[in-house]
mmCIF file of C-alpha atoms and ligand atoms in Angstrom:
data_model
loop_
_atom_site.group_PDB
_atom_site.id
_atom_site.type_symbol
_atom_site.label_atom_id
_atom_site.label_comp_id
_atom_site.label_asym_id
_atom_site.label_seq_id
_atom_site.Cartn_x
_atom_site.Cartn_y
_atom_site.Cartn_z
ATOM 1 C CA MET A 5 -7.896 15.743 19.707
ATOM 2 C CA THR A 6 -9.937 13.570 22.321
ATOM 3 C CA LEU A 7 -9.793 9.803 22.968
ATOM 4 C CA ARG A 8 -12.659 7.856 22.947
ATOM 5 C CA VAL A 9 -12.133 4.481 24.916
ATOM 6 C CA VAL A 10 -14.972 1.491 24.252
ATOM 7 C CA LYS A 11 -15.178 -1.638 25.310
ATOM 8 C CA GLU A 12 -18.153 -3.211 24.072
ATOM 9 C CA VAL A 13 -18.507 -4.160 20.286
ATOM 10 C CA ALA A 14 -21.938 -2.360 19.648
ATOM 11 C CA ALA A 15 -20.221 0.843 20.979
ATOM 12 C CA PHE A 16 -17.052 0.185 18.596
ATOM 13 C CA ARG A 17 -19.163 -0.979 15.611
ATOM 14 C CA ALA A 18 -21.404 2.417 16.143
ATOM 15 C CA ALA A 19 -18.205 4.513 16.670
ATOM 16 C CA CYS A 20 -16.590 3.432 13.411
ATOM 17 C CA ASP A 21 -19.696 3.772 11.494
ATOM 18 C CA GLU A 22 -19.795 7.404 12.549
ATOM 19 C CA ALA A 23 -16.101 7.807 11.748
ATOM 20 C CA ARG A 24 -16.801 6.130 8.477
ATOM 21 C CA THR A 25 -19.267 8.708 7.171
ATOM 22 C CA ARG A 26 -16.241 11.545 7.772
ATOM 23 C CA GLY A 27 -13.643 10.090 5.608
ATOM 24 C CA VAL A 28 -11.106 6.928 5.537
ATOM 25 C CA LEU A 29 -10.886 4.847 8.601
ATOM 26 C CA GLY A 30 -7.415 3.496 9.472
ATOM 27 C CA LEU A 31 -7.341 0.207 12.382
ATOM 28 C CA VAL A 32 -4.542 -0.419 14.090
ATOM 29 C CA PRO A 33 -4.853 -3.600 15.848
ATOM 30 C CA THR A 34 -2.300 -4.520 18.640
ATOM 31 C CA MET A 35 -2.017 -6.139 22.155
ATOM 32 C CA GLY A 36 -1.160 -3.044 24.110
ATOM 33 C CA ALA A 37 2.059 -2.446 25.752
ATOM 34 C CA LEU A 38 2.863 0.120 23.239
ATOM 35 C CA HIS A 39 6.082 1.305 22.153
ATOM 36 C CA ALA A 40 7.552 3.303 19.288
ATOM 37 C CA GLY A 41 6.729 0.478 16.813
ATOM 38 C CA HIS A 42 2.985 0.530 17.418
ATOM 39 C CA LEU A 43 3.291 4.317 17.681
ATOM 40 C CA ALA A 44 4.857 4.610 13.997
ATOM 41 C CA LEU A 45 1.805 2.241 13.120
ATOM 42 C CA VAL A 46 -0.173 4.882 14.656
ATOM 43 C CA GLN A 47 1.582 7.562 12.600
ATOM 44 C CA ARG A 48 1.231 5.646 9.181
ATOM 45 C CA ALA A 49 -2.529 5.312 9.720
ATOM 46 C CA ARG A 50 -2.803 8.882 10.158
ATOM 47 C CA GLU A 51 -1.395 9.691 6.994
ATOM 48 C CA LEU A 52 -3.646 7.644 5.221
ATOM 49 C CA SER A 53 -6.504 8.153 7.477
ATOM 50 C CA GLN A 54 -9.086 11.046 8.808
ATOM 51 C CA THR A 55 -9.826 8.679 12.018
ATOM 52 C CA VAL A 56 -7.567 6.576 13.723
ATOM 53 C CA ALA A 57 -9.074 3.332 15.775
ATOM 54 C CA LEU A 58 -6.471 1.428 17.704
ATOM 55 C CA THR A 59 -7.465 -2.025 19.429
ATOM 56 C CA LEU A 60 -5.874 -3.167 23.041
ATOM 57 C CA PHE A 61 -6.590 -6.705 23.304
ATOM 58 C CA VAL A 62 -4.292 -9.581 24.405
ATOM 59 C CA ASN A 63 -5.960 -12.323 22.494
ATOM 60 C CA PRO A 64 -5.657 -15.647 24.427
ATOM 61 C CA THR A 65 -6.442 -17.951 21.462
ATOM 62 C CA GLN A 66 -2.872 -17.005 19.883
ATOM 63 C CA PHE A 67 -1.196 -18.082 22.587
ATOM 64 C CA GLY A 68 -0.418 -21.835 22.767
ATOM 65 C CA PRO A 69 -0.033 -24.130 25.976
ATOM 66 C CA GLY A 70 3.279 -22.710 28.335
ATOM 67 C CA GLU A 71 3.423 -19.852 26.124
ATOM 68 C CA ASP A 72 3.457 -16.273 28.120
ATOM 69 C CA LEU A 73 -0.660 -15.276 27.917
ATOM 70 C CA ALA A 74 -0.363 -14.665 31.499
ATOM 71 C CA ARG A 75 2.567 -12.874 31.875
ATOM 72 C CA TYR A 76 2.039 -10.666 28.785
ATOM 73 C CA PRO A 77 2.685 -6.833 29.545
ATOM 74 C CA ARG A 78 -0.251 -4.968 30.299
ATOM 75 C CA ASP A 79 -0.408 -1.546 30.857
ATOM 76 C CA LEU A 80 -3.619 0.078 30.065
ATOM 77 C CA GLU A 81 -3.259 3.443 31.395
ATOM 78 C CA GLY A 82 -0.097 4.146 29.566
ATOM 79 C CA ASP A 83 -0.891 2.741 26.523
ATOM 80 C CA LEU A 84 -4.170 5.233 26.795
ATOM 81 C CA ALA A 85 -1.657 8.094 27.498
ATOM 82 C CA ARG A 86 0.705 6.921 24.397
ATOM 83 C CA CYS A 87 -2.336 7.119 22.519
ATOM 84 C CA ARG A 88 -3.660 10.375 23.288
ATOM 85 C CA GLU A 89 -0.080 11.939 22.227
ATOM 86 C CA ALA A 90 -0.029 9.952 19.211
ATOM 87 C CA GLY A 91 -3.659 11.281 17.447
ATOM 88 C CA VAL A 92 -5.887 8.203 17.951
ATOM 89 C CA SER A 93 -9.188 9.131 17.965
ATOM 90 C CA LEU A 94 -10.747 6.100 19.398
ATOM 91 C CA VAL A 95 -9.818 3.346 21.458
ATOM 92 C CA PHE A 96 -11.457 -0.236 21.530
ATOM 93 C CA ALA A 97 -10.066 -2.341 24.876
ATOM 94 C CA PRO A 98 -12.430 -4.989 25.376
ATOM 95 C CA GLU A 99 -12.818 -7.743 28.144
ATOM 96 C CA VAL A 100 -12.014 -11.274 26.554
ATOM 97 C CA SER A 101 -16.191 -12.187 26.697
ATOM 98 C CA GLU A 102 -16.644 -9.583 24.663
ATOM 99 C CA VAL A 103 -14.704 -10.758 21.806
ATOM 100 C CA TYR A 104 -15.154 -14.748 21.993
ATOM 101 C CA PRO A 105 -18.887 -14.836 23.473
ATOM 102 C CA ALA A 106 -19.735 -17.608 25.475
ATOM 103 C CA GLY A 107 -20.585 -20.678 23.355
ATOM 104 C CA GLU A 108 -18.359 -19.126 20.477
ATOM 105 C CA ARG A 109 -17.561 -22.134 18.219
ATOM 106 C CA THR A 110 -15.786 -20.151 15.268
ATOM 107 C CA ARG A 111 -12.570 -20.240 13.827
ATOM 108 C CA VAL A 112 -10.136 -19.041 11.038
ATOM 109 C CA ARG A 113 -7.465 -20.737 9.615
ATOM 110 C CA VAL A 114 -5.378 -19.473 6.653
ATOM 111 C CA SER A 115 -3.540 -22.849 5.063
ATOM 112 C CA GLU A 116 -0.355 -23.353 3.941
ATOM 113 C CA LEU A 117 1.315 -20.046 4.939
ATOM 114 C CA THR A 118 0.931 -20.485 8.483
ATOM 115 C CA GLU A 119 2.250 -24.244 8.607
ATOM 116 C CA GLY A 120 6.249 -22.997 8.209
ATOM 117 C CA LEU A 121 8.488 -20.646 10.139
ATOM 118 C CA CYS A 122 6.771 -19.798 13.313
ATOM 119 C CA GLY A 123 3.886 -21.672 12.575
ATOM 120 C CA ALA A 124 6.016 -24.880 12.938
ATOM 121 C CA SER A 125 6.719 -24.293 16.346
ATOM 122 C CA ARG A 126 3.007 -22.558 17.604
ATOM 123 C CA PRO A 127 0.473 -24.555 15.852
ATOM 124 C CA VAL A 128 -2.610 -22.752 17.210
ATOM 125 C CA HIS A 129 -0.860 -18.771 17.062
ATOM 126 C CA PHE A 130 -1.955 -18.192 13.764
ATOM 127 C CA GLU A 131 -5.440 -19.314 13.688
ATOM 128 C CA GLY A 132 -5.840 -17.224 16.887
ATOM 129 C CA VAL A 133 -4.250 -14.217 15.139
ATOM 130 C CA ALA A 134 -6.391 -14.996 12.119
ATOM 131 C CA THR A 135 -9.372 -15.218 14.080
ATOM 132 C CA VAL A 136 -9.149 -12.328 15.964
ATOM 133 C CA VAL A 137 -7.822 -10.011 13.630
ATOM 134 C CA THR A 138 -11.171 -11.252 11.022
ATOM 135 C CA LYS A 139 -13.441 -10.524 14.419
ATOM 136 C CA LEU A 140 -11.819 -6.743 14.777
ATOM 137 C CA PHE A 141 -12.219 -6.133 10.687
ATOM 138 C CA ALA A 142 -15.703 -7.005 11.425
ATOM 139 C CA ALA A 143 -16.387 -5.136 14.077
ATOM 140 C CA ALA A 144 -14.638 -1.689 12.891
ATOM 141 C CA GLY A 145 -15.125 -1.902 8.777
ATOM 142 C CA PRO A 146 -11.620 -0.314 8.488
ATOM 143 C CA CYS A 147 -10.916 0.913 4.727
ATOM 144 C CA VAL A 148 -7.065 0.928 6.078
ATOM 145 C CA ALA A 149 -5.664 -1.562 8.671
ATOM 146 C CA VAL A 150 -1.795 -1.006 9.331
ATOM 147 C CA PHE A 151 0.783 -4.110 10.878
ATOM 148 C CA GLY A 152 4.564 -4.411 11.370
ATOM 149 C CA ARG A 153 6.716 -6.049 9.252
ATOM 150 C CA LYS A 154 8.276 -7.529 12.074
ATOM 151 C CA ASP A 155 5.713 -10.176 12.241
ATOM 152 C CA TYR A 156 6.138 -10.489 9.046
ATOM 153 C CA GLN A 157 4.575 -13.930 8.516
ATOM 154 C CA GLN A 158 1.374 -12.531 10.600
ATOM 155 C CA LEU A 159 0.914 -9.685 7.937
ATOM 156 C CA LYS A 160 0.649 -12.320 4.674
ATOM 157 C CA VAL A 161 -1.408 -14.093 6.629
ATOM 158 C CA VAL A 162 -3.862 -10.956 7.379
ATOM 159 C CA GLU A 163 -3.500 -10.161 3.352
ATOM 160 C CA ARG A 164 -4.508 -13.220 2.852
ATOM 161 C CA LEU A 165 -7.442 -13.812 4.713
ATOM 162 C CA ALA A 166 -8.617 -9.607 3.757
ATOM 163 C CA ARG A 167 -8.370 -11.132 0.381
ATOM 164 C CA ASP A 168 -9.618 -14.833 0.706
ATOM 165 C CA LEU A 169 -12.894 -13.356 2.939
ATOM 166 C CA LEU A 170 -13.619 -10.009 0.627
ATOM 167 C CA LEU A 171 -13.011 -8.069 3.304
ATOM 168 C CA PRO A 172 -13.003 -4.186 1.927
ATOM 169 C CA VAL A 173 -9.815 -3.162 3.557
ATOM 170 C CA THR A 174 -6.496 -2.205 2.517
ATOM 171 C CA VAL A 175 -3.598 -4.021 4.466
ATOM 172 C CA VAL A 176 -0.149 -1.723 4.682
ATOM 173 C CA GLY A 177 3.037 -3.531 6.430
ATOM 174 C CA LEU A 178 5.474 -0.760 7.955
ATOM 175 C CA ALA A 179 8.930 -1.113 7.695
ATOM 176 C CA THR A 180 10.533 -2.766 11.689
ATOM 177 C CA VAL A 181 11.106 -0.253 14.044
ATOM 178 C CA ARG A 182 14.626 -0.780 15.394
ATOM 179 C CA GLU A 183 16.336 0.332 18.994
ATOM 180 C CA ALA A 184 19.592 2.076 17.790
ATOM 181 C CA ASP A 185 21.773 -1.049 17.900
ATOM 182 C CA GLY A 186 19.297 -3.137 15.480
ATOM 183 C CA LEU A 187 17.012 -4.787 17.968
ATOM 184 C CA ALA A 188 14.033 -4.838 16.657
ATOM 185 C CA LEU A 189 11.022 -3.270 18.774
ATOM 186 C CA SER A 190 8.825 -5.864 20.398
ATOM 187 C CA SER A 191 6.543 -5.434 23.548
ATOM 188 C CA ARG A 192 8.335 -8.878 24.632
ATOM 189 C CA ASN A 193 11.672 -6.761 25.105
ATOM 190 C CA ALA A 194 11.029 -6.120 28.322
ATOM 191 C CA TYR A 195 11.069 -9.707 29.556
ATOM 192 C CA LEU A 196 14.661 -9.473 28.984
ATOM 193 C CA SER A 197 17.357 -9.083 31.477
ATOM 194 C CA ALA A 198 20.595 -6.886 30.723
ATOM 195 C CA GLN A 199 22.365 -9.790 29.905
ATOM 196 C CA GLU A 200 19.854 -11.088 27.725
ATOM 197 C CA ARG A 201 19.483 -7.853 25.778
ATOM 198 C CA ALA A 202 23.145 -7.951 25.178
ATOM 199 C CA ALA A 203 23.112 -11.236 23.503
ATOM 200 C CA ALA A 204 19.507 -10.250 21.856
ATOM 201 C CA ARG A 205 21.666 -8.062 19.782
ATOM 202 C CA GLY A 206 23.120 -11.303 17.964
ATOM 203 C CA VAL A 207 19.813 -11.418 16.286
ATOM 204 C CA PRO A 208 20.166 -8.350 14.332
ATOM 205 C CA LEU A 209 23.768 -8.891 13.931
ATOM 206 C CA GLY A 210 23.156 -12.134 12.197
ATOM 207 C CA LEU A 211 20.197 -10.690 9.580
ATOM 208 C CA SER A 212 22.717 -7.906 8.898
ATOM 209 C CA ALA A 213 25.289 -10.449 7.931
ATOM 210 C CA ALA A 214 23.370 -12.197 5.560
ATOM 211 C CA ALA A 215 22.046 -9.044 4.202
ATOM 212 C CA ALA A 216 25.450 -7.564 3.293
ATOM 213 C CA ALA A 217 26.783 -10.910 1.819
ATOM 214 C CA PHE A 218 23.669 -10.967 -0.351
ATOM 215 C CA GLN A 219 24.237 -7.135 -1.232
ATOM 216 C CA ALA A 220 27.767 -8.030 -2.203
ATOM 217 C CA GLY A 221 26.357 -10.915 -4.578
ATOM 218 C CA GLU A 222 26.071 -13.823 -2.399
ATOM 219 C CA ARG A 223 22.881 -16.166 -3.313
ATOM 220 C CA GLN A 224 23.522 -19.584 -2.039
ATOM 221 C CA ALA A 225 20.706 -20.212 0.222
ATOM 222 C CA GLU A 226 23.055 -22.486 2.646
ATOM 223 C CA ALA A 227 25.849 -19.992 2.609
ATOM 224 C CA LEU A 228 23.522 -16.882 3.746
ATOM 225 C CA LEU A 229 21.871 -18.956 6.397
ATOM 226 C CA ARG A 230 25.159 -19.930 7.733
ATOM 227 C CA LEU A 231 26.167 -16.181 7.573
ATOM 228 C CA ALA A 232 22.824 -15.586 9.990
ATOM 229 C CA ARG A 233 23.048 -18.183 12.336
ATOM 230 C CA GLN A 234 26.513 -17.578 13.241
ATOM 231 C CA PRO A 235 26.244 -14.571 15.341
ATOM 232 C CA ILE A 236 23.054 -15.377 16.588
ATOM 233 C CA GLU A 237 24.863 -18.912 18.280
ATOM 234 C CA ALA A 238 27.740 -17.235 19.072
ATOM 235 C CA ALA A 239 25.808 -14.466 21.308
ATOM 236 C CA GLY A 240 24.827 -17.647 23.590
ATOM 237 C CA LEU A 241 21.235 -17.456 22.283
ATOM 238 C CA ALA A 242 18.951 -20.497 21.045
ATOM 239 C CA LEU A 243 18.233 -20.241 17.333
ATOM 240 C CA GLN A 244 14.560 -21.889 16.700
ATOM 241 C CA TYR A 245 15.074 -21.510 13.097
ATOM 242 C CA ALA A 246 16.960 -19.474 10.283
ATOM 243 C CA GLU A 247 15.093 -19.671 7.061
ATOM 244 C CA LEU A 248 15.101 -17.997 3.740
ATOM 245 C CA THR A 249 11.644 -18.342 1.913
ATOM 246 C CA ASP A 250 9.623 -16.738 -1.043
ATOM 247 C CA ALA A 251 9.149 -13.772 0.021
ATOM 248 C CA ASP A 252 5.021 -13.811 -0.839
ATOM 249 C CA GLN A 253 4.191 -17.300 -0.775
ATOM 250 C CA LEU A 254 6.442 -18.374 2.562
ATOM 251 C CA THR A 255 7.765 -21.622 0.722
ATOM 252 C CA PRO A 256 11.297 -22.648 1.653
ATOM 253 C CA LEU A 257 14.055 -21.954 -0.502
ATOM 254 C CA THR A 258 17.125 -23.943 -1.392
ATOM 255 C CA GLY A 259 20.184 -23.903 -3.647
ATOM 256 C CA ALA A 260 20.015 -20.550 -5.457
ATOM 257 C CA VAL A 261 18.023 -17.603 -3.826
ATOM 258 C CA PRO A 262 15.927 -15.486 -6.138
ATOM 259 C CA GLU A 263 16.832 -11.597 -6.253
ATOM 260 C CA ARG A 264 14.023 -11.366 -3.496
ATOM 261 C CA ALA A 265 13.454 -13.754 -0.811
ATOM 262 C CA LEU A 266 12.467 -13.408 3.300
ATOM 263 C CA LEU A 267 15.223 -14.256 5.464
ATOM 264 C CA ALA A 268 13.367 -14.974 9.365
ATOM 265 C CA VAL A 269 14.980 -16.170 12.463
ATOM 266 C CA ALA A 270 13.608 -16.823 15.839
ATOM 267 C CA ALA A 271 15.904 -17.254 18.652
ATOM 268 C CA HIS A 272 14.953 -17.804 22.484
ATOM 269 C CA ALA A 273 17.398 -15.259 24.841
ATOM 270 C CA GLY A 274 16.106 -17.374 28.032
ATOM 271 C CA ARG A 275 12.786 -17.451 28.340
ATOM 272 C CA THR A 276 12.289 -15.044 26.154
ATOM 273 C CA ARG A 277 11.475 -15.764 21.990
ATOM 274 C CA LEU A 278 12.830 -13.151 19.487
ATOM 275 C CA ILE A 279 11.602 -13.091 15.723
ATOM 276 C CA ASP A 280 13.205 -11.039 13.151
ATOM 277 C CA ASN A 281 13.537 -10.817 9.054
ATOM 278 C CA LEU A 282 14.110 -9.113 6.503
ATOM 279 C CA VAL A 283 13.140 -8.913 2.860
ATOM 280 C CA LEU A 284 16.569 -9.893 0.944
ATOM 281 C CA GLY A 285 16.765 -7.409 -1.812
ATOM 282 C CA GLU A 286 14.149 -5.146 -0.330
ATOM 283 C CA ASP A 287 14.455 -4.113 3.300
ATOM 284 C CA PRO A 288 18.030 -2.435 4.623
ATOM 285 C CA ALA A 289 20.246 -4.594 6.908
ATOM 286 C CA PRO A 290 19.420 -3.675 10.471
ATOM 287 C CA ILE A 291 23.042 -2.847 11.331
ATOM 288 C CA ALA A 292 23.788 -0.511 8.321
ATOM 289 C CA GLU A 293 27.533 -0.471 9.050
ATOM 290 C CA ALA A 294 27.928 -4.522 8.832
ATOM 291 C CA ALA A 295 30.727 -5.405 6.301
ATOM 292 C CA PRO A 296 30.441 -7.083 3.196
ATOM 293 C CA ALA A 297 30.923 -11.109 4.069
ATOM 294 C CA SER A 298 31.283 -14.144 2.167
ATOM 295 C CA ALA A 299 30.167 -17.605 3.745
ATOM 296 C CA SER A 300 33.684 -18.903 3.223
ATOM 297 C CA GLN A 301 34.585 -16.436 5.545
ATOM 298 C CA GLY A 302 35.111 -17.560 8.939
ATOM 299 C CA SER A 303 33.779 -16.352 12.724
ATOM 300 C CA PRO A 304 31.130 -14.048 13.172
ATOM 301 C CA SER A 305 33.436 -11.264 13.959
ATOM 302 C CA GLY A 306 34.874 -11.276 10.473
ATOM 303 C CA ALA A 307 31.337 -10.981 9.122
ATOM 304 C CA VAL A 308 30.710 -8.035 11.189
ATOM 305 C CA ARG A 309 32.432 -5.186 12.329
HETATM 306 O O1 PAF B 427 0.595 -8.253 16.147
HETATM 307 C C1 PAF B 427 -0.189 -8.031 17.620
HETATM 308 O O2 PAF B 427 -0.240 -7.155 18.248
HETATM 309 C C2 PAF B 427 -1.641 -9.600 17.394
HETATM 310 O O3 PAF B 427 -1.128 -10.518 17.059
HETATM 311 C C3 PAF B 427 -2.495 -8.676 16.757
HETATM 312 C C4 PAF B 427 -2.526 -8.693 14.995
HETATM 313 C C5 PAF B 427 -3.222 -7.512 17.089
HETATM 314 C C6 PAF B 427 -3.458 -9.575 16.854
HETATM 315 O O4 PAF B 427 -3.593 -10.228 18.213
#
């Protein structure tokens, strides 16, 4: 299969219009530095579509001041090779000025869903994501668009904007792809030193401890959160949040949690921000062998094998 690479919106739109005459068009929006998690999104898009288009665009508006926009990993040639191998037909790799033309004034803001979790510490982030995803949907007109569940709040924001703006696209969320030790794949993992990478395992350990306790019948939010926090803090990571929320509305839960609830965490390993989540009652534990535990049990090593 030949891969077509376009840099202009007009060429991207024309190629997508043409692809749609041949069947379902699937879109995989990315910021590049593609890894196995992105390739799983492509694979899912291929199962659902006749043509897969992928976007490579490090979107400046979703980075706040002092965040990692300048150092975000960029590898166009490597990404194109991975796209070719994965069966992508069309890549859109625009310059910033193509997506944000001079004088542009429009932003897309999804209220409420964006206020908690990552939105609390990254106030401009979801507005940037919602804006660029809306632009990419407007340019491509995809029938299906595939996003990873690792960015669970982002997935909910995209689902909501597609629904609220009456966009004729089916948004599909795909399970998080993990390293053998449970760490969620992320382009930002490339920033981690060997020591930080080892400590990062505290994140899937924390989620797994809570998942095991949930599985064993624990329903008290505070107890589940304590189990999630312990391995993260014991690994020396700086926990930013560990929260339980409604899995669809993302509203915080306290007291007894329902049979399906989002457990989401963010922590820093050095300067690198790690996020991860699972939907209790729906997703498997990131580390399958995590032992059942109760919050009243002591140390994280007691909670998780
Ligand atoms: O998840 C990402 O890589 C980005 O947030 C997205 C959806 C491509 C928007 O820039």
